[in-house]
mmCIF file of C-alpha atoms and ligand atoms in Angstrom:
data_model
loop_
_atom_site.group_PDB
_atom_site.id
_atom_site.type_symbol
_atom_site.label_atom_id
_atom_site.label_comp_id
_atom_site.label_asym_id
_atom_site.label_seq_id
_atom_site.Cartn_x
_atom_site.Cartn_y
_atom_site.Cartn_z
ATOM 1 C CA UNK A 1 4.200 -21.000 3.002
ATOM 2 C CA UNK A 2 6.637 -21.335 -0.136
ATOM 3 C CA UNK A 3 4.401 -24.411 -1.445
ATOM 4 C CA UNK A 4 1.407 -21.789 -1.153
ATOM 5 C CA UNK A 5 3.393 -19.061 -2.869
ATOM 6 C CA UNK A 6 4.420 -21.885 -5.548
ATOM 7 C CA UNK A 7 1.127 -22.982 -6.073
ATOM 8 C CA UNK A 8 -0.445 -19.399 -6.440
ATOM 9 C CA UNK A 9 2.040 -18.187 -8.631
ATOM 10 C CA UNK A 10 1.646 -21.334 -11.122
ATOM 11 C CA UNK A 11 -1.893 -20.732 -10.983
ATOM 12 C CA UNK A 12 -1.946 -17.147 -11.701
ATOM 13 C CA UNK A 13 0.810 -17.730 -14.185
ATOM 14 C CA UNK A 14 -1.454 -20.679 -16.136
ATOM 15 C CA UNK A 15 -4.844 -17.778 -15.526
ATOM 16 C CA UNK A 16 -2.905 -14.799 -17.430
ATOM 17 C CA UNK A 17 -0.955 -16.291 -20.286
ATOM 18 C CA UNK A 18 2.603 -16.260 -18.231
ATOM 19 C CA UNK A 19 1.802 -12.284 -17.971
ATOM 20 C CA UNK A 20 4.788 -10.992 -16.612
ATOM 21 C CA UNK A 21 4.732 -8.215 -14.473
ATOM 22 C CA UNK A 22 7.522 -5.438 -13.826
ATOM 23 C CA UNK A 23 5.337 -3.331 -11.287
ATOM 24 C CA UNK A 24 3.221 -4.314 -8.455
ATOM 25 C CA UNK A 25 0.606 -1.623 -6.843
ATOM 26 C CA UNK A 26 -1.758 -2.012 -3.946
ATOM 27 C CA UNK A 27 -4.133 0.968 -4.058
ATOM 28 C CA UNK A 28 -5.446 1.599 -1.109
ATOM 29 C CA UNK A 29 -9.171 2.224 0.457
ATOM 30 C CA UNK A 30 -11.164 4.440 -1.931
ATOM 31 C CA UNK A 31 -7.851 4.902 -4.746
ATOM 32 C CA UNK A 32 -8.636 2.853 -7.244
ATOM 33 C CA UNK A 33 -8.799 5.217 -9.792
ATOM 34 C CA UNK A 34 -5.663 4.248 -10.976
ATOM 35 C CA UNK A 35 -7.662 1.443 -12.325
ATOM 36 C CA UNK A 36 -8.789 3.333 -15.106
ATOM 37 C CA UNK A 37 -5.763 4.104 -16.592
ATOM 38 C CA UNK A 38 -4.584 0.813 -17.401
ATOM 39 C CA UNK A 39 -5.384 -1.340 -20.649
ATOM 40 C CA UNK A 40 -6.662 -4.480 -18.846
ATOM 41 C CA UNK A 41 -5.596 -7.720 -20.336
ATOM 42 C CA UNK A 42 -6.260 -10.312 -17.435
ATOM 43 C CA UNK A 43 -8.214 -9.851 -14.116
ATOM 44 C CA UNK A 44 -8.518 -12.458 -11.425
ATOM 45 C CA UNK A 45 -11.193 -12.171 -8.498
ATOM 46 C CA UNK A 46 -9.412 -12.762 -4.945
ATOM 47 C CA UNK A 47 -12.208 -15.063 -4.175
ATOM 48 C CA UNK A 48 -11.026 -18.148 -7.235
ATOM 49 C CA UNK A 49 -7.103 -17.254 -6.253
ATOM 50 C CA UNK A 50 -5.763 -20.650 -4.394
ATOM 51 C CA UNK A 51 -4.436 -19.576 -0.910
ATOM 52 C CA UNK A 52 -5.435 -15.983 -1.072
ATOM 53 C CA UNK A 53 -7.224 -15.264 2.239
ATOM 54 C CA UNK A 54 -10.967 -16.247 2.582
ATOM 55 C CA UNK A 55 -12.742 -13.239 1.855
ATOM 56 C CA UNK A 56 -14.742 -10.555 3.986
ATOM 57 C CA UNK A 57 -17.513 -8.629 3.125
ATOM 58 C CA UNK A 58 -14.989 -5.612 1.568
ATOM 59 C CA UNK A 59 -12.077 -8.480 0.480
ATOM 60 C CA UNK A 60 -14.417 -10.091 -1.421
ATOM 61 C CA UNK A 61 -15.171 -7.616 -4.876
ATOM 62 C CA UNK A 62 -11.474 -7.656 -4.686
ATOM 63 C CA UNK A 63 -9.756 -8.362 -7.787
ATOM 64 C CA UNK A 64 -5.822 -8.722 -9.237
ATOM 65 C CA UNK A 65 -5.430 -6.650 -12.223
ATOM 66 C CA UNK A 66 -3.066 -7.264 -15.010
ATOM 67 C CA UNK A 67 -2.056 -4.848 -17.340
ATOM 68 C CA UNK A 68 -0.036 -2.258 -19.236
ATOM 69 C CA UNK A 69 0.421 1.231 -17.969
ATOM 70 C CA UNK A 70 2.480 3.924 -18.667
ATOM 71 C CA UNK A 71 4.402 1.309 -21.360
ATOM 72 C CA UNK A 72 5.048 -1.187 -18.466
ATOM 73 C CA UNK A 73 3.688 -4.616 -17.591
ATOM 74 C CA UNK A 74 1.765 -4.057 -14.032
ATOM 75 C CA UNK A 75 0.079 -6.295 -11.526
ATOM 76 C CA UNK A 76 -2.482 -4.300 -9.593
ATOM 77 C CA UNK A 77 -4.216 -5.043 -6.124
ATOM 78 C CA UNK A 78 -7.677 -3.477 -6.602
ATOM 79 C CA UNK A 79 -9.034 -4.058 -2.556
ATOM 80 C CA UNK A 80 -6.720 -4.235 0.289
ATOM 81 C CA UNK A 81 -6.028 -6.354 3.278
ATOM 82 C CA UNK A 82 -6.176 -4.886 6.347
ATOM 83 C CA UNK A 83 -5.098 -6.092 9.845
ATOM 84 C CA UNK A 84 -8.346 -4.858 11.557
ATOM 85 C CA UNK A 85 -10.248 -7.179 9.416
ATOM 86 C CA UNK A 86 -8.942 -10.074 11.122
ATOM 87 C CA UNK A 87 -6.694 -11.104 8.925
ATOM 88 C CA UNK A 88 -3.505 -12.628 10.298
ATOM 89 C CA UNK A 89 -0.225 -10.592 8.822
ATOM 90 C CA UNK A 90 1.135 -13.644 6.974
ATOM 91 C CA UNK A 91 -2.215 -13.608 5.052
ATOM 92 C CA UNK A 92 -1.878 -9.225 4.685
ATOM 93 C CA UNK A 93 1.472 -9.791 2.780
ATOM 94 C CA UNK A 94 0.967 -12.674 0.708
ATOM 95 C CA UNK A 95 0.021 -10.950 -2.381
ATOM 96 C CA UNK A 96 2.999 -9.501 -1.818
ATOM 97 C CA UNK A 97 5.181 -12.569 -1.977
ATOM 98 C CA UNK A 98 2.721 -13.908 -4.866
ATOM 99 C CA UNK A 99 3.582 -10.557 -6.826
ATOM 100 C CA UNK A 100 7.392 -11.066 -6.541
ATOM 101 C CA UNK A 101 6.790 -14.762 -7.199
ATOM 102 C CA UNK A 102 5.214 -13.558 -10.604
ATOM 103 C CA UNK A 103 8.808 -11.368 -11.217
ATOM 104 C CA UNK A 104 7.634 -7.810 -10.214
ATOM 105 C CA UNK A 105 11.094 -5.289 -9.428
ATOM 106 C CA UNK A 106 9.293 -2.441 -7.495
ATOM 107 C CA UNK A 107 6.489 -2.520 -5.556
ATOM 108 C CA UNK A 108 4.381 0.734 -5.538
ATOM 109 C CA UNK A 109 1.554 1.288 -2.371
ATOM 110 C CA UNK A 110 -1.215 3.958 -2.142
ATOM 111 C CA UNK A 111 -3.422 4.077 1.028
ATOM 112 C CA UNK A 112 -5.790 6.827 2.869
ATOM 113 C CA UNK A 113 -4.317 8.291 5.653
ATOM 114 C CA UNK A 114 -4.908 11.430 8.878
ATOM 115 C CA UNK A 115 -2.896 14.342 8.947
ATOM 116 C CA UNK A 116 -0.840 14.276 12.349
ATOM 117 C CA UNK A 117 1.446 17.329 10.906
ATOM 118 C CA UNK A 118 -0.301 20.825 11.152
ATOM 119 C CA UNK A 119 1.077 22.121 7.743
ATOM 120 C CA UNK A 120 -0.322 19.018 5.794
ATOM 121 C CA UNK A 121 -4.005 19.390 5.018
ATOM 122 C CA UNK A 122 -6.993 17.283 4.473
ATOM 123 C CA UNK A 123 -6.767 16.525 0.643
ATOM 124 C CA UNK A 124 -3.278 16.775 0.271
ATOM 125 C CA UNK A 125 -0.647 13.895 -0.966
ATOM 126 C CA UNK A 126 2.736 12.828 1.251
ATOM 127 C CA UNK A 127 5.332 10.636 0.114
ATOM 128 C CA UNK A 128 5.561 8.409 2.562
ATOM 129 C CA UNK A 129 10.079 8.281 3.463
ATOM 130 C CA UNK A 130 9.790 6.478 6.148
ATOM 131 C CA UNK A 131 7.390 4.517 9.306
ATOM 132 C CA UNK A 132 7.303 3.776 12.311
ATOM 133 C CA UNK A 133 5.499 0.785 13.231
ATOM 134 C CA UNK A 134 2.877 0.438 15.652
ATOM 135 C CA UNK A 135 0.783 -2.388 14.713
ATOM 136 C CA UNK A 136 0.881 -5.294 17.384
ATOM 137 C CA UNK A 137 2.025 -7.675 14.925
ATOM 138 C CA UNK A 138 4.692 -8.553 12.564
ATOM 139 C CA UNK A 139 4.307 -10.577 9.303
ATOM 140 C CA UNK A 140 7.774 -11.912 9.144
ATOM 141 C CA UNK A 141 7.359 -13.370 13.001
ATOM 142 C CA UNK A 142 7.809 -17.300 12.922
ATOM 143 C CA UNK A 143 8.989 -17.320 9.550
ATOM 144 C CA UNK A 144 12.021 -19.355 8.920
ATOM 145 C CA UNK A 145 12.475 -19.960 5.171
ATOM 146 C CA UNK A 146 15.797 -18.592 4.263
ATOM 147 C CA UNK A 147 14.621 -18.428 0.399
ATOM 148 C CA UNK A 148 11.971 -15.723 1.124
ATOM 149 C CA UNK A 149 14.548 -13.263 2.513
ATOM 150 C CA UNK A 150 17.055 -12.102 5.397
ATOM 151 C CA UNK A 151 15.400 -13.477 9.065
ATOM 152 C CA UNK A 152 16.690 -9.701 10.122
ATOM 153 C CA UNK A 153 15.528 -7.491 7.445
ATOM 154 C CA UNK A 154 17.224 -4.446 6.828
ATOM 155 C CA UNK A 155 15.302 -1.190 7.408
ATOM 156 C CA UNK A 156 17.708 1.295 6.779
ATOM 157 C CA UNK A 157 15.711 2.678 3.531
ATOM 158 C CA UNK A 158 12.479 0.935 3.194
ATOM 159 C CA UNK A 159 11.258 3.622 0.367
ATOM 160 C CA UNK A 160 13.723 4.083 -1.919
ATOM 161 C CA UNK A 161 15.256 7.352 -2.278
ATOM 162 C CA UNK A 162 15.886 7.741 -5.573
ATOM 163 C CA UNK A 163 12.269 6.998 -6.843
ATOM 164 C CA UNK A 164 10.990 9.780 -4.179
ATOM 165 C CA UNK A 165 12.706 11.888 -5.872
ATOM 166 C CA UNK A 166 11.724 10.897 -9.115
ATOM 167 C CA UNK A 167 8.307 11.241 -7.906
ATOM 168 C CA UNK A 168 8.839 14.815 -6.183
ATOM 169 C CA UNK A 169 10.343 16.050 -9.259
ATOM 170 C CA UNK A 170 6.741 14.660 -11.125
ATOM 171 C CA UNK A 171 4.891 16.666 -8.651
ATOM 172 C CA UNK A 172 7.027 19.636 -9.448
ATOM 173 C CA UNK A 173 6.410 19.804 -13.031
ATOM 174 C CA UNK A 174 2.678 19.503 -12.789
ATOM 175 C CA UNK A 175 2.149 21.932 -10.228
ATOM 176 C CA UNK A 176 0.927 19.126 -7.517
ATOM 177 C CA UNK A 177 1.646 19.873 -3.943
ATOM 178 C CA UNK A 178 3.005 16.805 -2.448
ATOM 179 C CA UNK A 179 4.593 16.831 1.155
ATOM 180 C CA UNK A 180 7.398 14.216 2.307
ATOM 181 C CA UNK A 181 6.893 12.247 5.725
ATOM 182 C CA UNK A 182 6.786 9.625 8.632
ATOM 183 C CA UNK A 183 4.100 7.161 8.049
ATOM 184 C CA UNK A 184 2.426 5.554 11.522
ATOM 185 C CA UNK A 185 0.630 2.556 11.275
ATOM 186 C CA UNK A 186 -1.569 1.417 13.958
ATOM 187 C CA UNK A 187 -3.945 -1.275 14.012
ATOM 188 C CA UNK A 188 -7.226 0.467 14.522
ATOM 189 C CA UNK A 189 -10.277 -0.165 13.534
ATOM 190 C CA UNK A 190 -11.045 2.744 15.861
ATOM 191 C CA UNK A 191 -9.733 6.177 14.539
ATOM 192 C CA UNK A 192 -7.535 7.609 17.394
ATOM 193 C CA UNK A 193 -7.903 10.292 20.419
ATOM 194 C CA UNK A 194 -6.945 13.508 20.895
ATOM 195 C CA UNK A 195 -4.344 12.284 23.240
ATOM 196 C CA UNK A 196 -3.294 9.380 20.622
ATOM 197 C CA UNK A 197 -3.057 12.117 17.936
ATOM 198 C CA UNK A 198 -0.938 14.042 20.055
ATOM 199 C CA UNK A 199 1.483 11.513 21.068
ATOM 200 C CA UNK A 200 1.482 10.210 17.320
ATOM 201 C CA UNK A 201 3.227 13.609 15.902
ATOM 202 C CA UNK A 202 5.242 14.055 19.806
ATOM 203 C CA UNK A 203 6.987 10.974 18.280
ATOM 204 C CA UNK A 204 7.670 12.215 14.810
ATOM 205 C CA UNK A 205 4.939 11.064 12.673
ATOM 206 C CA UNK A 206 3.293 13.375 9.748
ATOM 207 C CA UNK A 207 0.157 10.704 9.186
ATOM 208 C CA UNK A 208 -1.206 7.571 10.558
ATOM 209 C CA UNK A 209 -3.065 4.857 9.055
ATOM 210 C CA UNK A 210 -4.094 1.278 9.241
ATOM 211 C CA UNK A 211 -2.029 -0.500 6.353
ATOM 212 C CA UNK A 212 0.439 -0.199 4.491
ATOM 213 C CA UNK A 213 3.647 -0.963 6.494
ATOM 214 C CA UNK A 214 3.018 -5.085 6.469
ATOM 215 C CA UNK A 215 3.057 -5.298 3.077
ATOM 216 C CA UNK A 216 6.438 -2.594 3.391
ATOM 217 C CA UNK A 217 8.236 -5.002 5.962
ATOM 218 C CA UNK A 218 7.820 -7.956 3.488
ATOM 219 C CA UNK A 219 8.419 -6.459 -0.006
ATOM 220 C CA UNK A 220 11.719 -5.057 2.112
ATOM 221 C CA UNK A 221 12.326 -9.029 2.950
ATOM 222 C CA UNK A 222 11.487 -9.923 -0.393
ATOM 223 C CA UNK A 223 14.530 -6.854 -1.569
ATOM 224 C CA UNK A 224 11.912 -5.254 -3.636
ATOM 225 C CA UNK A 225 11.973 -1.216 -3.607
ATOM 226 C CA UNK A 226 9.021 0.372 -2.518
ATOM 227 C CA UNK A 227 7.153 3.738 -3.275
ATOM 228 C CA UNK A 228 4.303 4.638 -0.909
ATOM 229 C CA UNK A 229 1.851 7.157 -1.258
ATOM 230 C CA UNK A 230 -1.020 8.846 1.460
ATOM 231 C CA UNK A 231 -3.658 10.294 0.767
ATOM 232 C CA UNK A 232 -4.238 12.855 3.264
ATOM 233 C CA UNK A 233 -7.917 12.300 4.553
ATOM 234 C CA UNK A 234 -8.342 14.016 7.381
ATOM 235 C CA UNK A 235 -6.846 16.422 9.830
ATOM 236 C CA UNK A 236 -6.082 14.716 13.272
ATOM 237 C CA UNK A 237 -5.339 17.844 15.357
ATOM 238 C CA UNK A 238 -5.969 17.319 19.056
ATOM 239 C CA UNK A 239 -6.396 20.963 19.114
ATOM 240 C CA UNK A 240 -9.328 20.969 16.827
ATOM 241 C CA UNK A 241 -10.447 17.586 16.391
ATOM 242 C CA UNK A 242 -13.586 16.742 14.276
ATOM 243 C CA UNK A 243 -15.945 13.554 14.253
ATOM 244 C CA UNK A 244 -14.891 11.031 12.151
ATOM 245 C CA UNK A 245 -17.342 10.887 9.297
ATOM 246 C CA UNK A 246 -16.452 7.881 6.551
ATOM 247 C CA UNK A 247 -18.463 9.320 4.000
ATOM 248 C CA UNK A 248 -16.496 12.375 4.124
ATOM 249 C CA UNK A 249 -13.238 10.983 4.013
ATOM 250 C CA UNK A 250 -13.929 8.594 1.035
ATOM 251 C CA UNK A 251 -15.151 12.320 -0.808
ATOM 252 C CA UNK A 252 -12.011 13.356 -0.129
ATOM 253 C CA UNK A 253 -10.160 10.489 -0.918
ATOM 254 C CA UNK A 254 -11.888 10.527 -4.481
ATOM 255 C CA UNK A 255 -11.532 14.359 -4.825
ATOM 256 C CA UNK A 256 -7.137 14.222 -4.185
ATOM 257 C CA UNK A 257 -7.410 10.611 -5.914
ATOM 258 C CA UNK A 258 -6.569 11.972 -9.427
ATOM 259 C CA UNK A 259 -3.399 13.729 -8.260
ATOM 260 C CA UNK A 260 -2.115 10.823 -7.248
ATOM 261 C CA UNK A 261 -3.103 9.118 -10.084
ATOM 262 C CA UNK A 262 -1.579 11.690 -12.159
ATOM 263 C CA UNK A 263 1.981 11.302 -10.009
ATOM 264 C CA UNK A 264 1.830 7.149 -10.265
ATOM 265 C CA UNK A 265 1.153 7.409 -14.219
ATOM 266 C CA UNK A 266 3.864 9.268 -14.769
ATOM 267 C CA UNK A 267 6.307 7.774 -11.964
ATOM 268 C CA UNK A 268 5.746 4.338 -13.604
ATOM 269 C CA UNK A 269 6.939 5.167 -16.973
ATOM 270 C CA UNK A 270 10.118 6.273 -15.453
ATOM 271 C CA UNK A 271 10.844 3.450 -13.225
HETATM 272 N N1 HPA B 1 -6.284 7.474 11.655
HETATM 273 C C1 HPA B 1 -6.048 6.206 11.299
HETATM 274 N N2 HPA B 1 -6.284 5.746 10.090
HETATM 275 C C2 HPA B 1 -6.782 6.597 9.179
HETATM 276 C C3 HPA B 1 -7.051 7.920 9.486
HETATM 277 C C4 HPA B 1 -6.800 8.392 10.809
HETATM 278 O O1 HPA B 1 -7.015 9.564 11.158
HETATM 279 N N3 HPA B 1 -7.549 8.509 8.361
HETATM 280 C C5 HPA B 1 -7.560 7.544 7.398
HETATM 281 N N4 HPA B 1 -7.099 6.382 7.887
#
């Protein structure tokens, strides 16, 4: 594993000039918007990175972004790795190692995410303060090397405070509504049942989604602070549940996207 990281990092670092990054982001499924906003001086496709996983169909358009935004130096993951894919979680998080390799401080995460808290609608944004982990895996299981962090990783405030409120205070002064809450990740690929949904907010979760906390538990390892952002998708209410339609929630997605896009500008200038 750390002669992979080495080698990826050297590579990447030989690729880009020595571009050193300050920020890393992972946008999530349908949120790359964000994109847009940077002035793009070096991109890398997944598929020519040494050591990043082999692609799938989805992994494979996926590219590493380098770039200014906001007046910082950013590293951007533009496609995801999800568990459901097949992926194992040692390959989910090592863009995340790679990105602290290349010198990144915070890590910043975006994903698409169901509602599990009545008051939070479809289309809206939540802060993600905390998770509770679900997934049947854990990417730090096995690992021994003492250089890539703590073998018992503290928990205690996986997204930092202050920058929450940074961001809350963001969302504040441009009139966005943005809601504050317990992230659940599961492993899916199916969405969940009315009885799942209910058990998921009985044990104090305000959304649910398939990502995300992997790439938390390691950046956590790797003592980098993290912000985390849902998108709010869809509304899973056992007392009114609706189909799951895709199309629907990637309309959504790219309707609330510029919010968020709006919040993570601004939030990066200031961090
Ligand atoms: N459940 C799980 N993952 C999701 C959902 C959901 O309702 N919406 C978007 N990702």
């Amino acid at each position: 594993m750390l002669r992979a990281i080495e080698e990826t990092v050297e590579y990447i670092k030989r690729k880009t000039e020595n571009f050193k990054p300050e920020i890393g982001i992972v946008l999530g499924t349908g949120l790359g918007g964000l994109v847009k906003e940077i002035q793009i001086e070096h991109q890398l496709m997944y598929s020519n990175i040494p050591n990043f996983p082999i692609s799938t169909l989805e992994f494979h358009s996926g590219k590493l972004i380098f770039g200014t935004l906001s007046g910082k130096k950013i590293v951007a993951m533009q496609g995801r790795l999800h568990y459901y894919e097949g992926y194992t979680m040692q390959q989910i998080t090592f863009p995340v190692r790679v990105m602290k390799g290349l010198g990144i401080q915070n890590l910043i995460v975006s994903n698409a995410a169901g509602s599990l808290n009545p008051e939070f609608k479809r289309g809206d944004l939540m802060i993600i303060e905390d998770h509770i982990n679900l997934q049947p895996d854990n990417p730090l299981r096995g690992l021994i090397e003492s250089s890539l962090g703590p073998r018992f990783p503290d928990m205690s405030e996986p997204y930092k405070r202050d920058i929450i409120a940074k961001a809350l205070s963001i969302a504040n002064e441009v009139a966005i509504n943005c809601h504050k809450g317990v992230y659940v990740a599961v492993s899916g690929p199916n969405l969940e049942t009315k009885a799942e949904y209910k058990y998921l907010r009985l044990i104090g979760g305000d959304a649910v989604g398939m990502s995300t906390v992997p790439e938390v538990i390691v950046a956590n390892q790797a003592g980098l602070p993290v912000f985390a952002i849902s998108v709010l998708t869809d509304e899973g209410f056992p007392e009114d549940l609706q189909p799951f339609n895709l199309d629907e929630i990637l309309a959504v997605a790219a309707k609330a996207e510029p919010k968020m896009t709006e919040i993570l500008t601004r939030l990066i200038a200031e961090i």
